[in-house]
Amino acid sequence: MNFFANPFMPTQARPSGGQENLAVSVSEAMTTLMDPFGFGRAAFDYWRDSVERSVLYLDVMRERGNQYLAHMEQTKPSVLGFETEVLVDGRTLPQPTNYELLRVIPPEGVETDPLSRPFVVVDPRAGHGPGIGGFKPDSELGVALRAGHPCYFIGFLPFPEPGQTVEDVVESEVAFLRHIIERHPETTEKPMVVGNCQAGWQVMMAAALEPDVFGPILIAGAPLSYWAGEHGKAPMRYTGGMAGGSWVTAMTSDLGNGLFDGAWLVQNFERLNPANTYWKKQYNLFANVDTEANRYLEFERWWGGHVVLGGEEIQYIVDNLFIGNRLSTAQLVTRDGRRIDLRNVRSPVVVFCSRGDDITPPPQALGWIRDLYDDEKDIIANEQTIVYCQHDTTGHLGIFVSSSVSRKEHTEFTANMDYIDVMPPGLFETTITHVDEHDQGELIERDYLLEFTPRNFDELDREVMHEPEDDRRFATVARISEINLGLYRIFMQPWLQAVMTPEAARWIRRMHPIRLGYKLLSDRNPMSVPLPVMAEQIRQDRHPVGKDNLFKAFETMTSDQIVTGLNAMRDARDSATERLFMDIYGQPLLQAAVGLYGDAHVHRRRPGDEPEHRRFLEQRQNELREKIEQGGAHEAVMRAVIYVLGGAPATDERNFKRLRASRAALEPSTKLSDFKHLVREQFFILKLDREQALSSLPTLLKGQSNAEIDAHLTHLEDVLSASGELSEHAASRFAQVSELFSQARPAVKAVESSPDTPQQPPAKASQAPAKATQETPAKATQKAPAKATQKAPAAKSNASTKKPTASRRKPPTKG
């Protein structure tokens, strides 16, 4: 039966056959006479549509509740969209944890190469269950699988093992990576590891302790510097101070009988954006219930998959990271005495963050670089490569969930992992541009191109926006947190631990408002019994209205006003919280009471170098000095490429592709690890003594024939032109390199003459007469960078070079 039939045309009186059109015309005419402006019809259509949408909306919420209950009843709940097999169960390790190493089975039609670099995704354990890094085809795992990489996933179970600590989790991840390396003995490259959100700092801790098991590291939306943040845009960093420290965390764990309910963390995230939590997300489903149901349920399956953390784990995280900020200042020490110093990470680190992220804003994602190093030269001295990429708009979850981000940013990171792995040490920013903005299309295999630009700390400071005055405030919070935690443990904790039982803790978890919201709208509620029947009937005879309906437009406008009002309330709340925090913890009297007032105290000390590290650097420099004149043509070419590109404002994957392809042609057995070693060694030699490194190029090329030197110069031109036209500074460097290569040419034999003819000294190759020119292939026909060909053709004489010869008579200078 149709409950929403046209009231002007009753169902039982509706004509059939040829009379129907006439009856409808009469009905429309009558309706027009009764409602000439159409307000009544629009109102009725909107009323009918809104009633139908309400029923369908409630039915979707019922399905959400059923989905939640079924998900939480699983032994190993996960939202992974790919089939997997368990390789290592963390519960079987010497220090048991609730983590697992899974091998991702490629879907049908997708093939992976076992010789390719393994790809590992580590999911965040911040209140939700595992699987978000691969819960749909366009995800981090989906991108890597399509690229042909063997993929692995590190997930976790809903409940921790008894006595499990953060250090145990870190050691488990190291054990998992060792197992992956053992599974790929023929692959010399170490696994690329992706750490999302909270998993990012876990991965960095593991890489600092065991750097040899990591390849390139991508940390997406991962907070590492918790005191950092821009005023007015980082509300979460004030949470610990406004709560009086970490005693609240300890109390919550005690109420859980030693377990911390992750639903409290999810609630903190939801409070950041009340407009989205309480209205926008739900209204979007209501307004588009015919098309949004599946997408909504897919996301809610992960968002509602709450897990539990151990009380000792969460206390360590809050005390040492959120409030203490000890990770980014190398103050963490393991129980066996090892210092966790992120400067020990030897793998390239890619930091992916977003300006639209209110949970991990760019200052918190990048501030650790400023905390650890004095400048970009300090990064180079520690042989580290740090690349950062900033998205303009996406939110926190979009960094590792959004399909558009996966198809663009994550696809480029995955495709360029080998290039990132061989990049020289330093600080770089990467940008992703569409291929339409570039030429050299034969070297670009995808729709986007990843470009790398060297950065200095002045440019980094504009992103970090460090405020020294804030450091003292957050240090005061850390001291007060320690005091309040101590008082709680003396006066309140014994009483709570005495009265709490496992049954009471489970009841409190079940009654959490977020968990309860899922259960109340499910089939376990008797009031929901008629919903599926009504929803199915409506789907069979749906009457949606368009956006041109007057009342539907009023509905949209009202929704926008509600969102604007909630956003205004949020902004007022965040602004008041920030002012209150600054006023309370900026009080000199309070700072003095906890021993922090005065300029004599430095609260964000940069960790100094250990004596052993200084001796290592000195030994390394001595070794490099001995290698300046050691090697051959490969070392000379690589040194020249690094020197010329060092004068370019940016570089991209095209240079790497040509350089690696040409090297593979010359030495087919060359491994990527050897190639990386060659690049880094020549980079450090140039940094150590540029003048001697350049002046020794003819020595490295000694014994090469004219044809071989010409081939090297052709190769250089081909590589350097891959990214387009050279800058004026880079072209000048190329001219300098061309001259040095020409100095290595074999001396021209003197022409036989009579005793009366005076003997001339051998001419340099660049000044050779016609006879020497005949022995050498003409360089004028070679393809060269646009500016370089005008300023320094490789084998032409100085007379034909526009670069002044006076500059070539000087020895190579620094800078």
Short mmCIF file of C-alpha atoms in Angstrom, two decimals, residues 348-738:
data_model
loop_
_atom_site.label_atom_id
_atom_site.label_comp_id
_atom_site.label_asym_id
_atom_site.label_seq_id
_atom_site.Cartn_x
_atom_site.Cartn_y
_atom_site.Cartn_z
CA PRO A 348 65.35 9.03 4.74
CA VAL A 349 62.31 10.40 6.56
CA VAL A 350 59.32 11.81 4.67
CA VAL A 351 57.03 13.95 6.84
CA PHE A 352 53.54 14.30 5.34
CA CYS A 353 51.26 16.78 7.08
CA SER A 354 48.46 19.21 6.26
CA ARG A 355 47.62 22.81 7.04
CA GLY A 356 44.00 21.71 7.44
CA ASP A 357 44.85 19.23 10.21
CA ASP A 358 43.77 20.39 13.68
CA ILE A 359 45.01 17.21 15.42
CA THR A 360 48.58 17.20 14.08
CA PRO A 361 49.22 20.63 12.55
CA PRO A 362 52.47 21.18 10.61
CA PRO A 363 54.36 22.69 13.60
CA GLN A 364 53.83 19.49 15.60
CA ALA A 365 54.77 17.31 12.62
CA LEU A 366 57.91 19.32 11.79
CA GLY A 367 58.97 20.85 15.11
CA TRP A 368 61.18 17.90 16.06
CA ILE A 369 63.60 18.92 13.30
CA ARG A 370 64.04 22.31 14.96
CA ASP A 371 64.35 20.70 18.39
CA LEU A 372 67.16 18.34 17.41
CA TYR A 373 69.32 20.30 14.97
CA ASP A 374 70.98 23.69 14.96
CA ASP A 375 70.62 24.18 11.21
CA GLU A 376 70.52 22.29 7.92
CA LYS A 377 74.28 21.74 8.13
CA ASP A 378 73.73 19.85 11.36
CA ILE A 379 71.31 17.54 9.51
CA ILE A 380 73.96 16.90 6.87
CA ALA A 381 76.60 16.25 9.53
CA ASN A 382 74.34 13.54 10.96
CA GLU A 383 73.93 12.02 7.47
CA GLN A 384 70.15 12.39 7.54
CA THR A 385 67.75 13.07 4.70
CA ILE A 386 64.51 14.75 5.77
CA VAL A 387 61.78 15.55 3.25
CA TYR A 388 58.54 17.25 4.18
CA CYS A 389 55.35 17.68 2.19
CA GLN A 390 52.40 19.85 3.20
CA HIS A 391 48.87 19.45 1.93
CA ASP A 392 46.83 22.64 1.85
CA THR A 393 43.36 21.56 2.89
CA THR A 394 42.81 17.93 3.88
CA GLY A 395 42.01 17.10 7.49
CA HIS A 396 43.79 14.70 9.81
CA LEU A 397 42.07 11.54 8.62
CA GLY A 398 42.30 12.62 5.01
CA ILE A 399 46.09 12.38 5.17
CA PHE A 400 45.92 8.59 5.22
CA VAL A 401 42.27 7.88 4.36
CA SER A 402 41.27 10.18 1.50
CA SER A 403 41.11 8.49 -1.91
CA SER A 404 42.26 11.66 -3.67
CA VAL A 405 45.31 11.88 -1.38
CA SER A 406 46.12 8.21 -2.01
CA ARG A 407 45.88 8.62 -5.77
CA LYS A 408 48.15 11.66 -5.72
CA GLU A 409 50.51 12.03 -2.74
CA HIS A 410 50.82 8.40 -1.62
CA THR A 411 51.15 7.19 -5.19
CA GLU A 412 54.05 9.59 -5.77
CA PHE A 413 55.75 8.71 -2.47
CA THR A 414 55.53 5.00 -3.30
CA ALA A 415 56.72 5.43 -6.88
CA ASN A 416 59.69 7.55 -5.79
CA MET A 417 60.83 5.57 -2.76
CA ASP A 418 64.05 4.50 -4.51
CA TYR A 419 64.80 8.08 -5.49
CA ILE A 420 64.16 9.28 -1.93
CA ASP A 421 66.40 6.51 -0.64
CA VAL A 422 69.42 7.72 -2.63
CA MET A 423 68.92 11.44 -2.06
CA PRO A 424 71.88 13.14 -0.36
CA PRO A 425 71.56 14.29 3.25
CA GLY A 426 69.82 17.56 3.95
CA LEU A 427 66.43 19.19 4.40
CA PHE A 428 64.07 19.23 1.41
CA GLU A 429 60.49 20.22 0.71
CA THR A 430 58.62 18.27 -1.91
CA THR A 431 55.78 19.53 -4.05
CA ILE A 432 53.56 17.56 -6.40
CA THR A 433 52.59 19.14 -9.70
CA HIS A 434 50.57 17.92 -12.66
CA VAL A 435 52.44 16.67 -15.69
CA ASP A 436 50.80 19.30 -17.87
CA GLU A 437 53.15 21.84 -16.28
CA HIS A 438 56.26 20.01 -17.54
CA ASP A 439 57.83 18.73 -20.71
CA GLN A 440 59.97 15.57 -21.02
CA GLY A 441 56.82 13.49 -20.95
CA GLU A 442 58.68 10.30 -21.83
CA LEU A 443 60.25 10.33 -18.35
CA ILE A 444 56.98 10.91 -16.48
CA GLU A 445 55.01 7.71 -16.05
CA ARG A 446 52.07 9.05 -13.98
CA ASP A 447 49.80 12.06 -13.84
CA TYR A 448 51.94 13.92 -11.30
CA LEU A 449 55.60 14.75 -10.76
CA LEU A 450 57.40 14.89 -7.42
CA GLU A 451 59.88 17.76 -7.13
CA PHE A 452 62.40 18.32 -4.35
CA THR A 453 63.61 21.76 -3.24
CA PRO A 454 66.42 22.25 -0.67
CA ARG A 455 65.30 24.23 2.37
CA ASN A 456 67.09 26.05 5.19
CA PHE A 457 66.02 26.61 8.77
CA ASP A 458 64.76 30.13 8.13
CA GLU A 459 62.22 28.63 5.73
CA LEU A 460 61.45 25.83 8.17
CA ASP A 461 60.86 28.33 10.98
CA ARG A 462 58.06 29.90 8.99
CA GLU A 463 56.22 26.57 9.21
CA VAL A 464 57.13 25.67 12.80
CA MET A 465 56.53 29.19 14.22
CA HIS A 466 58.42 28.44 17.40
CA GLU A 467 57.68 30.73 20.38
CA PRO A 468 60.35 30.51 23.13
CA GLU A 469 57.92 31.95 25.69
CA ASP A 470 55.58 28.99 25.13
CA ASP A 471 58.34 26.56 26.06
CA ARG A 472 58.42 27.86 29.62
CA ARG A 473 54.65 27.56 29.89
CA PHE A 474 54.61 23.94 28.71
CA ALA A 475 57.57 23.12 30.94
CA THR A 476 55.54 24.51 33.84
CA VAL A 477 52.67 22.21 32.85
CA ALA A 478 55.05 19.24 32.89
CA ARG A 479 56.25 20.09 36.42
CA ILE A 480 52.72 20.62 37.77
CA SER A 481 51.63 17.38 36.10
CA GLU A 482 54.31 15.48 38.00
CA ILE A 483 53.19 17.09 41.28
CA ASN A 484 49.48 16.40 40.72
CA LEU A 485 50.17 12.83 39.60
CA GLY A 486 52.17 12.21 42.75
CA LEU A 487 49.37 13.60 44.92
CA TYR A 488 46.80 11.47 43.11
CA ARG A 489 48.85 8.33 43.60
CA ILE A 490 49.13 9.03 47.33
CA PHE A 491 45.58 10.07 48.20
CA MET A 492 43.17 8.72 45.53
CA GLN A 493 44.68 5.83 43.60
CA PRO A 494 44.75 3.31 46.48
CA TRP A 495 41.01 3.81 47.11
CA LEU A 496 40.02 3.46 43.46
CA GLN A 497 42.14 0.37 42.90
CA ALA A 498 40.65 -1.20 46.01
CA VAL A 499 37.02 -0.82 44.93
CA MET A 500 37.24 -1.36 41.16
CA THR A 501 36.59 -4.85 39.80
CA PRO A 502 36.83 -6.20 36.22
CA GLU A 503 33.03 -6.42 36.06
CA ALA A 504 32.60 -2.80 37.13
CA ALA A 505 35.22 -1.68 34.59
CA ARG A 506 33.41 -3.53 31.78
CA TRP A 507 30.10 -1.94 32.80
CA ILE A 508 31.68 1.55 32.71
CA ARG A 509 33.05 0.89 29.22
CA ARG A 510 29.66 -0.29 27.99
CA MET A 511 27.99 2.83 29.39
CA HIS A 512 30.37 5.22 27.66
CA PRO A 513 28.22 7.73 25.70
CA ILE A 514 29.89 6.95 22.38
CA ARG A 515 29.57 3.19 22.77
CA LEU A 516 26.00 3.51 24.05
CA GLY A 517 24.97 5.55 21.01
CA TYR A 518 25.74 2.62 18.74
CA LYS A 519 23.89 0.07 20.85
CA LEU A 520 20.69 2.06 21.37
CA LEU A 521 20.06 2.25 17.62
CA SER A 522 20.40 -1.43 16.75
CA ASP A 523 18.19 -4.51 16.52
CA ARG A 524 18.69 -5.05 20.24
CA ASN A 525 16.36 -2.11 20.79
CA PRO A 526 12.74 -3.37 20.41
CA MET A 527 11.66 0.04 19.10
CA SER A 528 13.69 -0.54 15.92
CA VAL A 529 11.71 -3.65 14.82
CA PRO A 530 9.45 -1.90 12.25
CA LEU A 531 12.30 0.16 10.74
CA PRO A 532 13.57 -2.34 8.13
CA VAL A 533 10.04 -3.05 6.86
CA MET A 534 9.17 0.62 6.51
CA ALA A 535 12.53 1.42 4.91
CA GLU A 536 12.17 -1.33 2.31
CA GLN A 537 8.67 -0.15 1.35
CA ILE A 538 9.92 3.42 0.92
CA ARG A 539 12.85 2.32 -1.25
CA GLN A 540 10.41 0.61 -3.61
CA ASP A 541 8.38 3.79 -4.07
CA ARG A 542 10.71 6.70 -3.30
CA HIS A 543 9.69 10.32 -3.97
CA PRO A 544 12.79 12.51 -3.67
CA VAL A 545 12.66 16.25 -4.31
CA GLY A 546 15.25 18.29 -6.14
CA LYS A 547 17.37 21.15 -4.89
CA ASP A 548 15.03 23.59 -6.61
CA ASN A 549 12.31 22.79 -4.07
CA LEU A 550 11.78 25.92 -1.97
CA PHE A 551 11.58 24.10 1.34
CA LYS A 552 14.57 21.90 0.55
CA ALA A 553 16.54 25.10 -0.09
CA PHE A 554 15.38 26.44 3.29
CA GLU A 555 16.55 23.18 4.88
CA THR A 556 20.03 23.56 3.36
CA MET A 557 20.25 27.17 4.48
CA THR A 558 19.21 26.23 8.01
CA SER A 559 21.85 23.51 8.11
CA ASP A 560 24.52 25.97 7.01
CA GLN A 561 23.46 28.36 9.77
CA ILE A 562 23.67 25.60 12.37
CA VAL A 563 27.20 24.71 11.19
CA THR A 564 28.23 28.36 11.29
CA GLY A 565 26.87 28.74 14.81
CA LEU A 566 28.61 25.61 16.09
CA ASN A 567 31.88 26.70 14.47
CA ALA A 568 31.58 30.10 16.16
CA MET A 569 31.02 28.39 19.52
CA ARG A 570 34.08 26.19 18.88
CA ASP A 571 36.25 29.16 17.98
CA ALA A 572 35.13 31.04 21.08
CA ARG A 573 35.83 27.99 23.25
CA ASP A 574 39.27 27.42 21.76
CA SER A 575 40.20 31.10 22.00
CA ALA A 576 39.11 31.28 25.65
CA THR A 577 41.00 28.07 26.45
CA GLU A 578 44.18 29.41 24.85
CA ARG A 579 43.98 32.72 26.69
CA LEU A 580 43.34 30.98 29.99
CA PHE A 581 46.26 28.61 29.41
CA MET A 582 48.63 31.44 28.51
CA ASP A 583 47.56 33.51 31.51
CA ILE A 584 47.77 30.70 34.06
CA TYR A 585 51.01 29.06 33.02
CA GLY A 586 52.63 32.33 32.00
CA GLN A 587 52.50 33.64 35.57
CA PRO A 588 56.05 34.28 36.84
CA LEU A 589 55.01 33.35 40.38
CA LEU A 590 53.73 29.94 39.28
CA GLN A 591 56.85 29.35 37.18
CA ALA A 592 59.04 30.29 40.13
CA ALA A 593 57.07 27.96 42.43
CA VAL A 594 58.02 24.99 40.28
CA GLY A 595 61.62 26.20 39.81
CA LEU A 596 61.40 27.42 36.23
CA TYR A 597 61.57 31.19 36.44
CA GLY A 598 64.71 32.95 35.22
CA ASP A 599 66.84 33.00 32.12
CA ALA A 600 69.29 30.49 33.57
CA HIS A 601 66.92 27.64 32.75
CA VAL A 602 66.68 26.34 29.21
CA HIS A 603 63.63 24.11 28.83
CA ARG A 604 64.08 22.87 25.29
CA ARG A 605 67.74 21.98 25.27
CA ARG A 606 69.06 20.64 22.03
CA PRO A 607 70.76 17.34 22.76
CA GLY A 608 74.49 17.72 22.47
CA ASP A 609 76.78 15.40 20.58
CA GLU A 610 78.26 12.50 22.49
CA PRO A 611 82.08 12.27 22.52
CA GLU A 612 81.83 9.00 20.64
CA HIS A 613 79.78 10.66 17.92
CA ARG A 614 82.30 13.48 17.57
CA ARG A 615 85.15 10.98 17.25
CA PHE A 616 83.13 9.08 14.66
CA LEU A 617 82.63 12.25 12.61
CA GLU A 618 86.33 13.05 12.78
CA GLN A 619 87.23 9.53 11.71
CA ARG A 620 84.69 9.69 8.90
CA GLN A 621 86.14 12.97 7.64
CA ASN A 622 89.64 11.51 7.57
CA GLU A 623 88.39 8.53 5.58
CA LEU A 624 86.69 10.82 3.07
CA ARG A 625 89.82 12.94 2.62
CA GLU A 626 91.70 9.80 1.63
CA LYS A 627 88.99 8.94 -0.92
CA ILE A 628 88.94 12.31 -2.68
CA GLU A 629 91.33 11.10 -5.39
CA GLN A 630 90.28 7.45 -5.24
CA GLY A 631 87.93 5.95 -7.78
CA GLY A 632 87.32 6.30 -11.46
CA ALA A 633 84.90 7.59 -14.05
CA HIS A 634 81.75 6.64 -12.11
CA GLU A 635 82.90 8.63 -9.09
CA ALA A 636 83.82 11.58 -11.32
CA VAL A 637 80.45 11.62 -13.10
CA MET A 638 78.48 11.31 -9.88
CA ARG A 639 80.54 14.04 -8.23
CA ALA A 640 79.90 16.30 -11.23
CA VAL A 641 76.15 15.63 -11.19
CA ILE A 642 75.87 16.41 -7.48
CA TYR A 643 77.93 19.56 -7.87
CA VAL A 644 75.88 20.93 -10.79
CA LEU A 645 72.50 20.01 -9.33
CA GLY A 646 73.57 21.58 -6.05
CA GLY A 647 73.28 24.89 -7.85
CA ALA A 648 69.77 24.15 -9.11
CA PRO A 649 66.75 25.42 -7.17
CA ALA A 650 64.98 22.04 -7.41
CA THR A 651 65.28 18.54 -8.82
CA ASP A 652 62.89 15.71 -9.52
CA GLU A 653 62.64 12.03 -10.39
CA ARG A 654 63.61 12.53 -14.04
CA ASN A 655 67.27 13.15 -13.16
CA PHE A 656 67.31 10.02 -11.03
CA LYS A 657 65.72 7.87 -13.75
CA ARG A 658 68.26 8.87 -16.39
CA LEU A 659 71.19 8.59 -14.01
CA ARG A 660 70.18 5.18 -12.72
CA ALA A 661 69.31 3.89 -16.21
CA SER A 662 72.67 4.95 -17.60
CA ARG A 663 74.51 3.47 -14.65
CA ALA A 664 72.60 0.22 -15.04
CA ALA A 665 73.67 0.14 -18.68
CA LEU A 666 77.31 0.63 -17.70
CA GLU A 667 77.22 -1.73 -14.73
CA PRO A 668 74.22 -4.07 -14.98
CA SER A 669 75.08 -5.75 -11.67
CA THR A 670 74.95 -2.51 -9.69
CA LYS A 671 72.61 -2.70 -6.72
CA LEU A 672 70.56 0.21 -5.43
CA SER A 673 72.39 0.05 -2.10
CA ASP A 674 75.74 0.47 -3.92
CA PHE A 675 74.30 3.32 -5.95
CA LYS A 676 73.08 5.00 -2.75
CA HIS A 677 76.52 4.57 -1.15
CA LEU A 678 78.19 6.15 -4.18
CA VAL A 679 75.83 9.15 -4.15
CA ARG A 680 76.22 9.83 -0.46
CA GLU A 681 79.98 9.35 -0.44
CA GLN A 682 80.52 11.79 -3.31
CA PHE A 683 78.11 14.25 -1.69
CA PHE A 684 80.10 14.22 1.55
CA ILE A 685 83.39 14.55 -0.31
CA LEU A 686 82.07 17.71 -1.96
CA LYS A 687 80.85 19.03 1.37
CA LEU A 688 84.16 18.26 3.06
CA ASP A 689 86.45 19.98 0.56
CA ARG A 690 84.76 21.23 -2.60
CA GLU A 691 87.92 22.79 -4.03
CA GLN A 692 89.99 19.65 -3.81
CA ALA A 693 87.06 17.43 -4.83
CA LEU A 694 86.63 19.36 -8.07
CA SER A 695 90.31 19.78 -8.84
CA SER A 696 90.74 16.01 -8.53
CA LEU A 697 88.20 15.25 -11.29
CA PRO A 698 90.95 15.02 -13.97
CA THR A 699 92.79 12.57 -11.69
CA LEU A 700 89.71 10.34 -11.46
CA LEU A 701 89.41 10.40 -15.24
CA LYS A 702 93.06 9.67 -15.89
CA GLY A 703 93.50 7.07 -18.60
CA GLN A 704 90.15 7.76 -20.25
CA SER A 705 90.17 8.21 -24.01
CA ASN A 706 88.69 11.19 -25.80
CA ALA A 707 85.72 9.10 -26.86
CA GLU A 708 85.08 7.97 -23.28
CA ILE A 709 85.30 11.52 -21.95
CA ASP A 710 82.94 12.67 -24.66
CA ALA A 711 80.53 9.91 -23.65
CA HIS A 712 80.71 11.04 -20.00
CA LEU A 713 79.97 14.63 -20.97
CA THR A 714 77.09 13.49 -23.17
CA HIS A 715 75.76 11.49 -20.26
CA LEU A 716 76.04 14.52 -17.96
CA GLU A 717 74.17 16.70 -20.43
CA ASP A 718 71.46 14.08 -20.80
CA VAL A 719 70.97 13.78 -17.03
CA LEU A 720 71.09 17.50 -16.31
CA SER A 721 68.62 18.35 -19.06
CA ALA A 722 66.04 15.90 -17.74
CA SER A 723 64.43 18.50 -15.49
CA GLY A 724 64.42 21.22 -18.11
CA GLU A 725 66.56 24.27 -18.62
CA LEU A 726 69.42 24.81 -16.18
CA SER A 727 69.53 27.94 -14.07
CA GLU A 728 72.30 30.44 -14.71
CA HIS A 729 74.18 29.30 -11.60
CA ALA A 730 73.87 25.61 -12.52
CA ALA A 731 74.94 26.32 -16.11
CA SER A 732 78.05 28.07 -14.79
CA ARG A 733 78.88 25.01 -12.72
CA PHE A 734 78.36 22.77 -15.72
CA ALA A 735 80.82 24.88 -17.70
CA GLN A 736 83.34 24.48 -14.90
CA VAL A 737 82.87 20.72 -14.84
CA SER A 738 83.20 20.50 -18.62
#
